[in-house]
Structure formats: C-alpha cells, structure tokens
C-alpha cells in the first residue's frame, strides 16, 4: 500500500523533528541523565504523545498507518525514546479512549495528549510474561475500593510515567477469569519503584520493577467492567506488535542509511567499498529486508484501520521486522568493520537497540504460535 499525502505529511513532520532534534542528542542522553523532562513536554506539545487520542480531547487522532509511519521516524533517531512514546499512546491512551468512562477520559486524555501526563503499562510479572493469564498481582475488594498488591517486571516508563495502567486479578481466581484493569497515578501511596534496570539498549527509556503495596484506588479508577482486564490487555497487544514492527523498520532503515553512507566514503584497494560485490550484496539484502518489513507493517496497520482481524498479519510484521532490524544492524557493523564496534559511530547503538525487539510485546516464538494458530483456523495469505 502507498500512504496518502496526509499520512506522508505527518510522517515528514516526525522525520524533521527526529532528524533535527532527537538524533543529534540521543547518544549524549544515553551517557548522561537521560531525556530531559522539558524535551518530553516539547514532544507532547507537537502531538507525539497524543497520536492516537481524538482531537476532541486535545490529541491528533491519527489512523494506525500514520502512527506506524511516525513511529518509524522516531525509532530511526532513537528507539528507546520511541518506546516511551509508544507505550503512552498504546496501550495506555488507546485503552482509555476505548474503554474509559466520560469522566475518566475528561480527567486523563487531555493530559496524556499534551505529554504533561505519560503512561506506563503494568502487565508482565516474574512468572507471567508471554502467558498473561498467569499473573498473580491481586486487586482485593474493600468496600467501594480496591487494594492492589504485587510486583510487576520490565515496566517501560515505570519511573518516569505519571499514570499506570495496571492489570490485576481478584483473589482466588485463575486463568483469564477475574482479571481487571485499573488506572493508577504513580504518585499514589503504595506505588514503589523497586529498581531501575540497567539495559543493553533502549537506554533513553527507563525500565523498572514496580511493587504495588496495599495501594488503594476507588471504583472510578477501574477501566472497563470488572473482569474485563484480560480482554483489554490483549486487545492492545496486537496494536503494540504493529508498533514494535514500525520501531524495527526505523532501526533497520537507520542502520542501512549509515552503512550505505559509509560504504560510499570508505575506500579499499583504490575504490569505495560499495563497489566491491561482497559489500554491495550485503547492502542489497539489507535494503530488501527493510523494505519487506515496512510492507508487512503497513499492511497490518491498514487492516487495523479497516477494523479487520489482523492477528496473523500483526504477528508476521512483528517477528519479521524485528529479525530484520537485528540482521541489518549486525550487517551494518560488519560493513563498518572495527569502527562499527566503537561508540564513536552510530551502528553499535542500532544493534543494541534492535536486540530487544524480538522479545517485548510477545517474543517472536509467541508470534510464530499465533501465526500457526491462525493458519489452523483457516487463515491464508490471500
């Protein structure tokens, strides 16, 4: 599919901002104190935290194809920062948009759209990663309130966000039953950052372990009906997988661009290494995988916009694009040679940022299971 002029226009806005404002600062943020709060507010003012929020609530109200294109541009400049932007848009803002009461939308969507409030998603636990129904974090009824207890792992923006979408279950329930979703301000008593993870990549996005310790919220903090939490959580994993695919395309494209520029300038045996077939063929395969990943991603995004089932397509896009990102980044290092292994050059960062893309929002092994299940149910690529 070919994006429309309107979709390309927002993509170009994202590209200019990413190239001019994010890319020159990303490496410095990694070795310094991270992305400044003022910069995140600036991104909010430009609409990047409100991409999936309706205009009526101060957002941009983008379709999913445009969202994927903008995600690609931000990820090409810094994938960690892009992940922070994505998680606030979806699942947090998107779930609130679709399942929130009028009062909840009025209270939080405007602040999320502006970036004044940013979201994080508390689903994963030590023994509940790919198997979301295995969570043990509890939400115990206490009069007109709920008391939340448990520990969540690998929470993107768990420290820096102001609003947490928490998935917890009623005591004594098992499997998919009894799971509810809650909107929890991160300054609530009982919300505690246990530790910040020291990661290989995505260093411009905090990842935290969060403890919920007798954290009380009123009924009006529950998102959706009681027991609907599992369905809510899984509904936005599909869109999240398309988002990760778009991130992957951005990383792959950035690595390809860097490798191509270097291959044009670096000379061996009296000519640019681009003119050596061994290097040229590497670049050809890198370009092919990047383009194929983008095509799968935009196809899945278009199906999402059309309201059509896209389970297989989203999983295909996520697992193919994430593998492509790692492959292209690795080949970029190879083309740079020893220089590619140094922090002085950008491709080592692309490789570090690419590796986790095969893991979060459902491992690639889970994506293969989803695709196989859809095939068994009659899906085919027609």
mmCIF file of C-alpha atoms in Angstrom:
data_model
loop_
_atom_site.group_PDB
_atom_site.id
_atom_site.type_symbol
_atom_site.label_atom_id
_atom_site.label_comp_id
_atom_site.label_asym_id
_atom_site.label_seq_id
_atom_site.Cartn_x
_atom_site.Cartn_y
_atom_site.Cartn_z
ATOM 1 C CA UNK A 1 0.000 0.000 0.000
ATOM 2 C CA UNK A 2 1.047 3.581 -0.604
ATOM 3 C CA UNK A 3 0.467 6.164 2.150
ATOM 4 C CA UNK A 4 -1.741 9.133 1.299
ATOM 5 C CA UNK A 5 -0.469 12.693 1.053
ATOM 6 C CA UNK A 6 -1.917 13.456 4.505
ATOM 7 C CA UNK A 7 -0.177 10.440 6.016
ATOM 8 C CA UNK A 8 3.101 11.410 4.371
ATOM 9 C CA UNK A 9 2.743 14.970 5.681
ATOM 10 C CA UNK A 10 2.651 13.859 9.323
ATOM 11 C CA UNK A 11 5.473 11.404 8.649
ATOM 12 C CA UNK A 12 7.557 14.266 7.271
ATOM 13 C CA UNK A 13 6.839 16.334 10.393
ATOM 14 C CA UNK A 14 8.027 13.428 12.528
ATOM 15 C CA UNK A 15 11.081 12.912 10.318
ATOM 16 C CA UNK A 16 12.207 16.527 10.530
ATOM 17 C CA UNK A 17 11.802 16.601 14.293
ATOM 18 C CA UNK A 18 13.561 13.261 14.738
ATOM 19 C CA UNK A 19 16.490 14.172 12.499
ATOM 20 C CA UNK A 20 16.941 17.712 13.805
ATOM 21 C CA UNK A 21 16.060 17.378 17.487
ATOM 22 C CA UNK A 22 16.371 13.733 18.598
ATOM 23 C CA UNK A 23 19.193 12.159 16.582
ATOM 24 C CA UNK A 24 21.877 14.751 17.457
ATOM 25 C CA UNK A 25 21.138 14.369 21.192
ATOM 26 C CA UNK A 26 20.376 10.659 21.582
ATOM 27 C CA UNK A 27 23.919 9.427 22.244
ATOM 28 C CA UNK A 28 24.533 12.189 24.779
ATOM 29 C CA UNK A 29 21.336 11.366 26.633
ATOM 30 C CA UNK A 30 22.438 7.730 26.876
ATOM 31 C CA UNK A 31 25.676 8.612 28.647
ATOM 32 C CA UNK A 32 24.150 11.465 30.642
ATOM 33 C CA UNK A 33 20.971 11.709 32.666
ATOM 34 C CA UNK A 34 18.504 10.580 30.032
ATOM 35 C CA UNK A 35 15.929 12.531 28.060
ATOM 36 C CA UNK A 36 15.118 15.848 29.796
ATOM 37 C CA UNK A 37 11.573 16.330 31.010
ATOM 38 C CA UNK A 38 11.389 19.597 29.060
ATOM 39 C CA UNK A 39 12.132 17.723 25.845
ATOM 40 C CA UNK A 40 9.354 15.213 26.528
ATOM 41 C CA UNK A 41 6.968 18.119 27.111
ATOM 42 C CA UNK A 42 8.120 19.585 23.787
ATOM 43 C CA UNK A 43 7.257 16.303 22.075
ATOM 44 C CA UNK A 44 3.875 16.415 23.756
ATOM 45 C CA UNK A 45 3.234 19.934 22.500
ATOM 46 C CA UNK A 46 3.927 18.711 18.963
ATOM 47 C CA UNK A 47 1.369 15.923 19.349
ATOM 48 C CA UNK A 48 3.581 12.850 19.593
ATOM 49 C CA UNK A 49 2.072 11.679 22.893
ATOM 50 C CA UNK A 50 -1.448 12.234 21.557
ATOM 51 C CA UNK A 51 -1.176 10.494 18.213
ATOM 52 C CA UNK A 52 -3.974 8.010 18.999
ATOM 53 C CA UNK A 53 -6.080 10.379 21.121
ATOM 54 C CA UNK A 54 -9.118 12.023 19.453
ATOM 55 C CA UNK A 55 -8.908 15.708 18.606
ATOM 56 C CA UNK A 56 -11.852 16.355 20.934
ATOM 57 C CA UNK A 57 -9.534 15.534 23.848
ATOM 58 C CA UNK A 58 -6.571 17.509 22.544
ATOM 59 C CA UNK A 59 -4.944 14.714 20.560
ATOM 60 C CA UNK A 60 -4.037 14.354 16.907
ATOM 61 C CA UNK A 61 -6.422 11.472 16.181
ATOM 62 C CA UNK A 62 -4.191 9.632 13.736
ATOM 63 C CA UNK A 63 -5.084 6.462 11.904
ATOM 64 C CA UNK A 64 -2.815 3.497 12.586
ATOM 65 C CA UNK A 65 -0.916 3.710 9.301
ATOM 66 C CA UNK A 66 0.150 7.280 10.065
ATOM 67 C CA UNK A 67 1.012 6.248 13.611
ATOM 68 C CA UNK A 68 3.246 3.474 12.249
ATOM 69 C CA UNK A 69 4.969 5.864 9.842
ATOM 70 C CA UNK A 70 5.635 8.380 12.624
ATOM 71 C CA UNK A 71 6.882 5.588 14.884
ATOM 72 C CA UNK A 72 9.372 4.534 12.205
ATOM 73 C CA UNK A 73 10.788 8.056 12.055
ATOM 74 C CA UNK A 74 11.185 8.458 15.817
ATOM 75 C CA UNK A 75 12.716 4.984 16.172
ATOM 76 C CA UNK A 76 15.223 5.736 13.419
ATOM 77 C CA UNK A 77 16.523 8.551 15.629
ATOM 78 C CA UNK A 78 16.257 6.740 18.983
ATOM 79 C CA UNK A 79 14.325 3.529 19.558
ATOM 80 C CA UNK A 80 14.340 3.798 23.347
ATOM 81 C CA UNK A 81 12.678 7.200 23.334
ATOM 82 C CA UNK A 82 10.262 5.908 20.710
ATOM 83 C CA UNK A 83 9.242 3.061 23.006
ATOM 84 C CA UNK A 84 8.458 5.537 25.763
ATOM 85 C CA UNK A 85 6.243 7.456 23.318
ATOM 86 C CA UNK A 86 4.559 4.302 22.029
ATOM 87 C CA UNK A 87 3.588 2.792 25.375
ATOM 88 C CA UNK A 88 1.875 6.017 26.428
ATOM 89 C CA UNK A 89 -0.078 6.093 23.157
ATOM 90 C CA UNK A 90 -0.944 2.403 23.168
ATOM 91 C CA UNK A 91 -1.953 0.619 25.258
ATOM 92 C CA UNK A 92 -2.472 3.384 27.836
ATOM 93 C CA UNK A 93 -4.177 6.218 25.930
ATOM 94 C CA UNK A 94 -5.819 3.901 23.405
ATOM 95 C CA UNK A 95 -7.333 1.703 26.129
ATOM 96 C CA UNK A 96 -8.580 4.775 27.984
ATOM 97 C CA UNK A 97 -10.002 6.167 24.733
ATOM 98 C CA UNK A 98 -11.916 2.960 24.007
ATOM 99 C CA UNK A 99 -12.945 1.764 27.477
ATOM 100 C CA UNK A 100 -12.880 4.789 29.749
ATOM 101 C CA UNK A 101 -15.921 6.498 31.188
ATOM 102 C CA UNK A 102 -16.613 10.089 30.163
ATOM 103 C CA UNK A 103 -15.205 11.216 33.499
ATOM 104 C CA UNK A 104 -12.034 9.159 33.047
ATOM 105 C CA UNK A 105 -11.488 10.452 29.521
ATOM 106 C CA UNK A 106 -12.026 14.032 30.630
ATOM 107 C CA UNK A 107 -9.682 13.614 33.576
ATOM 108 C CA UNK A 108 -6.735 11.981 31.791
ATOM 109 C CA UNK A 109 -6.844 12.065 27.984
ATOM 110 C CA UNK A 110 -6.060 15.765 27.639
ATOM 111 C CA UNK A 111 -3.077 15.489 29.959
ATOM 112 C CA UNK A 112 -1.847 12.397 28.105
ATOM 113 C CA UNK A 113 -2.215 14.162 24.761
ATOM 114 C CA UNK A 114 -0.106 17.114 25.900
ATOM 115 C CA UNK A 115 2.608 14.920 27.402
ATOM 116 C CA UNK A 116 2.053 16.508 30.807
ATOM 117 C CA UNK A 117 0.968 13.040 31.898
ATOM 118 C CA UNK A 118 2.586 9.976 30.349
ATOM 119 C CA UNK A 119 1.535 6.378 30.706
ATOM 120 C CA UNK A 120 3.066 3.018 31.557
ATOM 121 C CA UNK A 121 1.614 -0.497 31.373
ATOM 122 C CA UNK A 122 1.889 -2.891 34.329
ATOM 123 C CA UNK A 123 1.176 -6.368 32.978
ATOM 124 C CA UNK A 124 4.332 -8.518 32.975
ATOM 125 C CA UNK A 125 5.363 -10.348 36.147
ATOM 126 C CA UNK A 126 8.247 -12.635 37.045
ATOM 127 C CA UNK A 127 6.204 -15.742 36.185
ATOM 128 C CA UNK A 128 3.815 -14.111 33.708
ATOM 129 C CA UNK A 129 5.444 -12.793 30.572
ATOM 130 C CA UNK A 130 4.191 -14.467 27.420
ATOM 131 C CA UNK A 131 1.399 -16.109 29.461
ATOM 132 C CA UNK A 132 -0.513 -13.025 30.588
ATOM 133 C CA UNK A 133 -3.227 -15.136 32.234
ATOM 134 C CA UNK A 134 -0.665 -16.337 34.802
ATOM 135 C CA UNK A 135 -0.475 -13.004 36.658
ATOM 136 C CA UNK A 136 -0.728 -13.164 40.446
ATOM 137 C CA UNK A 137 -0.942 -9.439 41.275
ATOM 138 C CA UNK A 138 -4.192 -9.043 43.201
ATOM 139 C CA UNK A 139 -6.994 -6.500 43.342
ATOM 140 C CA UNK A 140 -8.950 -7.127 46.539
ATOM 141 C CA UNK A 141 -12.359 -5.536 47.073
ATOM 142 C CA UNK A 142 -12.584 -3.355 50.177
ATOM 143 C CA UNK A 143 -15.911 -1.584 50.326
ATOM 144 C CA UNK A 144 -16.058 0.798 47.376
ATOM 145 C CA UNK A 145 -12.341 0.468 46.750
ATOM 146 C CA UNK A 146 -9.735 -1.976 45.502
ATOM 147 C CA UNK A 147 -6.459 -2.812 47.224
ATOM 148 C CA UNK A 148 -3.677 -3.740 44.798
ATOM 149 C CA UNK A 149 -0.740 -5.932 45.781
ATOM 150 C CA UNK A 150 2.000 -7.500 43.695
ATOM 151 C CA UNK A 151 5.166 -6.879 41.721
ATOM 152 C CA UNK A 152 5.431 -6.066 38.031
ATOM 153 C CA UNK A 153 8.527 -6.562 35.892
ATOM 154 C CA UNK A 154 10.031 -4.803 32.869
ATOM 155 C CA UNK A 155 7.741 -1.787 33.101
ATOM 156 C CA UNK A 156 8.580 0.670 30.332
ATOM 157 C CA UNK A 157 8.493 4.205 31.795
ATOM 158 C CA UNK A 158 7.647 2.737 35.197
ATOM 159 C CA UNK A 159 9.531 5.504 36.966
ATOM 160 C CA UNK A 160 9.014 8.447 34.604
ATOM 161 C CA UNK A 161 5.299 7.985 33.825
ATOM 162 C CA UNK A 162 2.543 9.653 35.809
ATOM 163 C CA UNK A 163 -0.295 7.209 35.057
ATOM 164 C CA UNK A 164 -0.111 3.415 35.192
ATOM 165 C CA UNK A 165 -2.490 1.004 33.507
ATOM 166 C CA UNK A 166 -2.388 -1.918 35.938
ATOM 167 C CA UNK A 167 -3.666 -5.428 35.236
ATOM 168 C CA UNK A 168 -4.553 -7.408 38.388
ATOM 169 C CA UNK A 169 -6.860 -10.240 39.424
ATOM 170 C CA UNK A 170 -9.409 -10.912 42.131
ATOM 171 C CA UNK A 171 -8.004 -13.195 44.861
ATOM 172 C CA UNK A 172 -8.833 -16.859 44.334
ATOM 173 C CA UNK A 173 -9.351 -16.580 40.579
ATOM 174 C CA UNK A 174 -7.289 -18.373 37.960
ATOM 175 C CA UNK A 175 -6.610 -18.147 34.245
ATOM 176 C CA UNK A 176 -8.354 -15.453 32.252
ATOM 177 C CA UNK A 177 -11.172 -15.025 34.764
ATOM 178 C CA UNK A 178 -11.283 -12.348 37.438
ATOM 179 C CA UNK A 179 -8.726 -10.033 35.824
ATOM 180 C CA UNK A 180 -9.470 -6.299 35.795
ATOM 181 C CA UNK A 181 -7.702 -3.152 34.596
ATOM 182 C CA UNK A 182 -7.041 -0.080 36.736
ATOM 183 C CA UNK A 183 -5.824 3.465 36.149
ATOM 184 C CA UNK A 184 -3.338 4.279 38.900
ATOM 185 C CA UNK A 185 -1.487 7.580 39.379
ATOM 186 C CA UNK A 186 2.155 6.715 40.001
ATOM 187 C CA UNK A 187 2.324 9.139 42.922
ATOM 188 C CA UNK A 188 -0.286 7.070 44.785
ATOM 189 C CA UNK A 189 0.741 5.698 48.164
ATOM 190 C CA UNK A 190 1.866 2.111 47.666
ATOM 191 C CA UNK A 191 3.356 2.565 44.180
ATOM 192 C CA UNK A 192 7.076 1.913 44.597
ATOM 193 C CA UNK A 193 9.926 1.697 42.124
ATOM 194 C CA UNK A 194 11.938 -1.279 43.383
ATOM 195 C CA UNK A 195 14.733 -0.944 40.856
ATOM 196 C CA UNK A 196 15.655 0.534 37.508
ATOM 197 C CA UNK A 197 17.055 -1.980 35.050
ATOM 198 C CA UNK A 198 20.500 -1.439 33.515
ATOM 199 C CA UNK A 199 19.879 -2.484 29.921
ATOM 200 C CA UNK A 200 21.942 -3.337 26.856
ATOM 201 C CA UNK A 201 19.949 -0.932 24.701
ATOM 202 C CA UNK A 202 16.939 1.382 24.874
ATOM 203 C CA UNK A 203 18.878 3.386 27.414
ATOM 204 C CA UNK A 204 16.839 6.535 26.771
ATOM 205 C CA UNK A 205 13.767 4.863 28.213
ATOM 206 C CA UNK A 206 13.531 3.790 31.842
ATOM 207 C CA UNK A 207 12.547 0.192 32.557
ATOM 208 C CA UNK A 208 11.538 -0.560 36.127
ATOM 209 C CA UNK A 209 10.418 -3.213 38.554
ATOM 210 C CA UNK A 210 7.346 -1.886 40.350
ATOM 211 C CA UNK A 211 5.881 -3.013 43.671
ATOM 212 C CA UNK A 212 2.234 -2.344 44.492
ATOM 213 C CA UNK A 213 1.947 -2.412 48.270
ATOM 214 C CA UNK A 214 -1.584 -2.113 49.678
ATOM 215 C CA UNK A 215 -2.252 0.503 47.023
ATOM 216 C CA UNK A 216 -5.864 1.638 47.270
ATOM 217 C CA UNK A 217 -7.926 3.010 44.389
ATOM 218 C CA UNK A 218 -11.618 3.806 44.224
ATOM 219 C CA UNK A 219 -14.075 2.124 41.877
ATOM 220 C CA UNK A 220 -13.828 5.011 39.443
ATOM 221 C CA UNK A 221 -10.217 4.027 38.744
ATOM 222 C CA UNK A 222 -11.251 0.686 37.267
ATOM 223 C CA UNK A 223 -11.069 0.742 33.465
ATOM 224 C CA UNK A 224 -13.929 -1.144 31.867
ATOM 225 C CA UNK A 225 -16.116 -3.626 33.667
ATOM 226 C CA UNK A 226 -14.936 -5.902 36.447
ATOM 227 C CA UNK A 227 -13.302 -8.988 34.948
ATOM 228 C CA UNK A 228 -12.646 -7.357 31.553
ATOM 229 C CA UNK A 229 -8.956 -6.743 32.187
ATOM 230 C CA UNK A 230 -7.599 -9.732 30.298
ATOM 231 C CA UNK A 231 -9.538 -8.845 27.175
ATOM 232 C CA UNK A 232 -8.453 -5.198 27.436
ATOM 233 C CA UNK A 233 -4.799 -6.135 27.898
ATOM 234 C CA UNK A 234 -4.716 -8.484 24.918
ATOM 235 C CA UNK A 235 -6.664 -6.146 22.646
ATOM 236 C CA UNK A 236 -3.820 -3.637 22.659
ATOM 237 C CA UNK A 237 -1.014 -6.149 22.379
ATOM 238 C CA UNK A 238 -1.977 -6.558 18.724
ATOM 239 C CA UNK A 239 -1.558 -2.845 18.056
ATOM 240 C CA UNK A 240 1.565 -2.909 20.188
ATOM 241 C CA UNK A 241 3.058 -5.550 17.915
ATOM 242 C CA UNK A 242 2.480 -3.324 14.913
ATOM 243 C CA UNK A 243 4.172 -0.540 16.855
ATOM 244 C CA UNK A 244 7.202 -2.749 17.549
ATOM 245 C CA UNK A 245 7.311 -3.685 13.871
ATOM 246 C CA UNK A 246 7.375 0.013 12.979
ATOM 247 C CA UNK A 247 10.142 0.604 15.530
ATOM 248 C CA UNK A 248 12.068 -2.238 13.910
ATOM 249 C CA UNK A 249 11.700 -0.706 10.458
ATOM 250 C CA UNK A 250 13.041 2.574 11.822
ATOM 251 C CA UNK A 251 16.109 0.930 13.357
ATOM 252 C CA UNK A 252 16.761 -1.123 10.211
ATOM 253 C CA UNK A 253 16.445 1.910 7.984
ATOM 254 C CA UNK A 254 18.790 3.975 10.141
ATOM 255 C CA UNK A 255 21.389 1.197 10.138
ATOM 256 C CA UNK A 256 21.060 0.769 6.373
ATOM 257 C CA UNK A 257 21.438 4.514 5.760
ATOM 258 C CA UNK A 258 24.548 4.668 7.951
ATOM 259 C CA UNK A 259 26.116 1.630 6.287
ATOM 260 C CA UNK A 260 25.377 2.912 2.796
ATOM 261 C CA UNK A 261 26.868 6.332 3.531
ATOM 262 C CA UNK A 262 29.982 4.711 4.999
ATOM 263 C CA UNK A 263 30.328 2.312 2.058
ATOM 264 C CA UNK A 264 30.309 5.245 -0.354
ATOM 265 C CA UNK A 265 33.116 7.021 1.526
ATOM 266 C CA UNK A 266 35.354 4.215 2.765
ATOM 267 C CA UNK A 267 37.897 3.099 0.185
ATOM 268 C CA UNK A 268 39.921 -0.105 -0.078
ATOM 269 C CA UNK A 269 42.043 -1.282 -2.970
ATOM 270 C CA UNK A 270 41.595 2.076 -4.657
ATOM 271 C CA UNK A 271 37.803 2.308 -4.731
ATOM 272 C CA UNK A 272 34.792 2.766 -2.396
ATOM 273 C CA UNK A 273 33.851 -0.464 -0.663
ATOM 274 C CA UNK A 274 30.351 -0.053 -2.133
ATOM 275 C CA UNK A 275 31.908 -1.065 -5.447
ATOM 276 C CA UNK A 276 33.077 -4.373 -4.006
ATOM 277 C CA UNK A 277 30.461 -7.021 -4.725
ATOM 278 C CA UNK A 278 30.715 -8.568 -1.255
ATOM 279 C CA UNK A 279 29.663 -5.275 0.351
ATOM 280 C CA UNK A 280 27.164 -4.316 -2.349
ATOM 281 C CA UNK A 281 25.335 -7.632 -1.966
ATOM 282 C CA UNK A 282 25.142 -7.152 1.804
ATOM 283 C CA UNK A 283 23.534 -3.763 1.274
ATOM 284 C CA UNK A 284 21.130 -5.206 -1.287
ATOM 285 C CA UNK A 285 19.893 -7.803 1.207
ATOM 286 C CA UNK A 286 19.696 -5.195 3.974
ATOM 287 C CA UNK A 287 17.558 -2.955 1.758
ATOM 288 C CA UNK A 288 15.323 -5.858 0.735
ATOM 289 C CA UNK A 289 14.638 -6.914 4.316
ATOM 290 C CA UNK A 290 13.965 -3.329 5.407
ATOM 291 C CA UNK A 291 11.500 -2.759 2.569
ATOM 292 C CA UNK A 292 9.756 -6.095 3.150
ATOM 293 C CA UNK A 293 9.444 -5.326 6.857
ATOM 294 C CA UNK A 294 7.858 -1.970 6.082
ATOM 295 C CA UNK A 295 5.379 -3.548 3.679
ATOM 296 C CA UNK A 296 4.262 -6.118 6.271
ATOM 297 C CA UNK A 297 3.980 -3.410 8.918
ATOM 298 C CA UNK A 298 1.861 -1.054 6.828
ATOM 299 C CA UNK A 299 -0.364 -3.928 5.701
ATOM 300 C CA UNK A 300 -1.083 -4.848 9.324
ATOM 301 C CA UNK A 301 -1.665 -1.191 10.206
ATOM 302 C CA UNK A 302 -4.084 -0.772 7.292
ATOM 303 C CA UNK A 303 -6.067 -3.812 8.437
ATOM 304 C CA UNK A 304 -6.192 -2.326 11.939
ATOM 305 C CA UNK A 305 -7.598 0.898 10.473
ATOM 306 C CA UNK A 306 -10.173 -1.058 8.475
ATOM 307 C CA UNK A 307 -11.355 -2.840 11.621
ATOM 308 C CA UNK A 308 -10.461 -6.197 10.116
ATOM 309 C CA UNK A 309 -8.855 -9.041 12.072
ATOM 310 C CA UNK A 310 -5.080 -8.741 11.806
ATOM 311 C CA UNK A 311 -3.768 -11.269 14.316
ATOM 312 C CA UNK A 312 -1.647 -13.146 11.804
ATOM 313 C CA UNK A 313 -0.526 -10.030 9.961
ATOM 314 C CA UNK A 314 0.483 -8.177 13.134
ATOM 315 C CA UNK A 315 2.464 -11.170 14.371
ATOM 316 C CA UNK A 316 4.105 -11.625 10.970
ATOM 317 C CA UNK A 317 5.078 -7.968 10.857
ATOM 318 C CA UNK A 318 6.471 -8.012 14.390
ATOM 319 C CA UNK A 319 8.553 -11.158 14.076
ATOM 320 C CA UNK A 320 9.836 -10.439 10.558
ATOM 321 C CA UNK A 321 10.626 -6.770 11.145
ATOM 322 C CA UNK A 322 12.367 -7.394 14.472
ATOM 323 C CA UNK A 323 14.570 -10.061 12.902
ATOM 324 C CA UNK A 324 15.272 -7.729 10.002
ATOM 325 C CA UNK A 325 16.312 -4.931 12.363
ATOM 326 C CA UNK A 326 18.803 -7.155 14.150
ATOM 327 C CA UNK A 327 20.145 -8.537 10.865
ATOM 328 C CA UNK A 328 20.535 -5.129 9.223
ATOM 329 C CA UNK A 329 22.175 -3.606 12.304
ATOM 330 C CA UNK A 330 24.584 -6.545 12.550
ATOM 331 C CA UNK A 331 25.499 -6.274 8.871
ATOM 332 C CA UNK A 332 25.991 -2.524 9.295
ATOM 333 C CA UNK A 333 28.589 -3.209 11.988
ATOM 334 C CA UNK A 334 30.280 -5.674 9.639
ATOM 335 C CA UNK A 335 30.444 -3.066 6.881
ATOM 336 C CA UNK A 336 31.932 -0.514 9.277
ATOM 337 C CA UNK A 337 34.468 -3.110 10.390
ATOM 338 C CA UNK A 338 36.264 -2.329 13.639
ATOM 339 C CA UNK A 339 34.838 1.174 13.676
ATOM 340 C CA UNK A 340 31.343 -0.280 13.886
ATOM 341 C CA UNK A 341 32.173 -1.718 17.292
ATOM 342 C CA UNK A 342 33.055 1.702 18.707
ATOM 343 C CA UNK A 343 30.742 4.113 20.472
ATOM 344 C CA UNK A 344 32.102 6.862 18.207
ATOM 345 C CA UNK A 345 29.929 5.524 15.384
ATOM 346 C CA UNK A 346 26.140 5.051 15.414
ATOM 347 C CA UNK A 347 25.737 1.452 14.282
ATOM 348 C CA UNK A 348 26.634 -0.193 17.605
ATOM 349 C CA UNK A 349 23.667 1.617 19.144
ATOM 350 C CA UNK A 350 21.337 0.378 16.427
ATOM 351 C CA UNK A 351 22.434 -3.174 17.198
ATOM 352 C CA UNK A 352 21.955 -2.720 20.954
ATOM 353 C CA UNK A 353 18.521 -1.209 20.427
ATOM 354 C CA UNK A 354 17.470 -3.874 17.916
ATOM 355 C CA UNK A 355 18.045 -6.921 20.102
ATOM 356 C CA UNK A 356 15.101 -6.455 22.445
ATOM 357 C CA UNK A 357 12.650 -6.030 19.573
ATOM 358 C CA UNK A 358 12.457 -9.822 19.238
ATOM 359 C CA UNK A 359 11.449 -10.079 22.910
ATOM 360 C CA UNK A 360 8.941 -7.469 24.048
ATOM 361 C CA UNK A 361 5.252 -7.273 23.109
ATOM 362 C CA UNK A 362 5.364 -11.054 22.861
ATOM 363 C CA UNK A 363 8.507 -12.946 21.944
ATOM 364 C CA UNK A 364 8.985 -13.974 18.340
ATOM 365 C CA UNK A 365 8.327 -17.554 19.420
ATOM 366 C CA UNK A 366 4.894 -16.442 20.624
ATOM 367 C CA UNK A 367 4.324 -14.698 17.283
ATOM 368 C CA UNK A 368 5.023 -17.975 15.499
ATOM 369 C CA UNK A 369 2.460 -19.683 17.727
ATOM 370 C CA UNK A 370 -0.123 -17.003 16.879
ATOM 371 C CA UNK A 371 0.537 -17.342 13.152
ATOM 372 C CA UNK A 372 0.353 -21.144 13.302
ATOM 373 C CA UNK A 373 -2.911 -20.987 15.266
ATOM 374 C CA UNK A 374 -4.432 -18.635 12.693
ATOM 375 C CA UNK A 375 -3.373 -20.994 9.900
ATOM 376 C CA UNK A 376 -5.062 -23.888 11.688
ATOM 377 C CA UNK A 377 -8.244 -21.795 11.848
ATOM 378 C CA UNK A 378 -8.314 -21.196 8.115
ATOM 379 C CA UNK A 379 -6.290 -18.031 7.652
ATOM 380 C CA UNK A 380 -4.290 -17.840 4.430
ATOM 381 C CA UNK A 381 -2.270 -15.054 2.765
ATOM 382 C CA UNK A 382 -4.782 -14.435 0.008
#
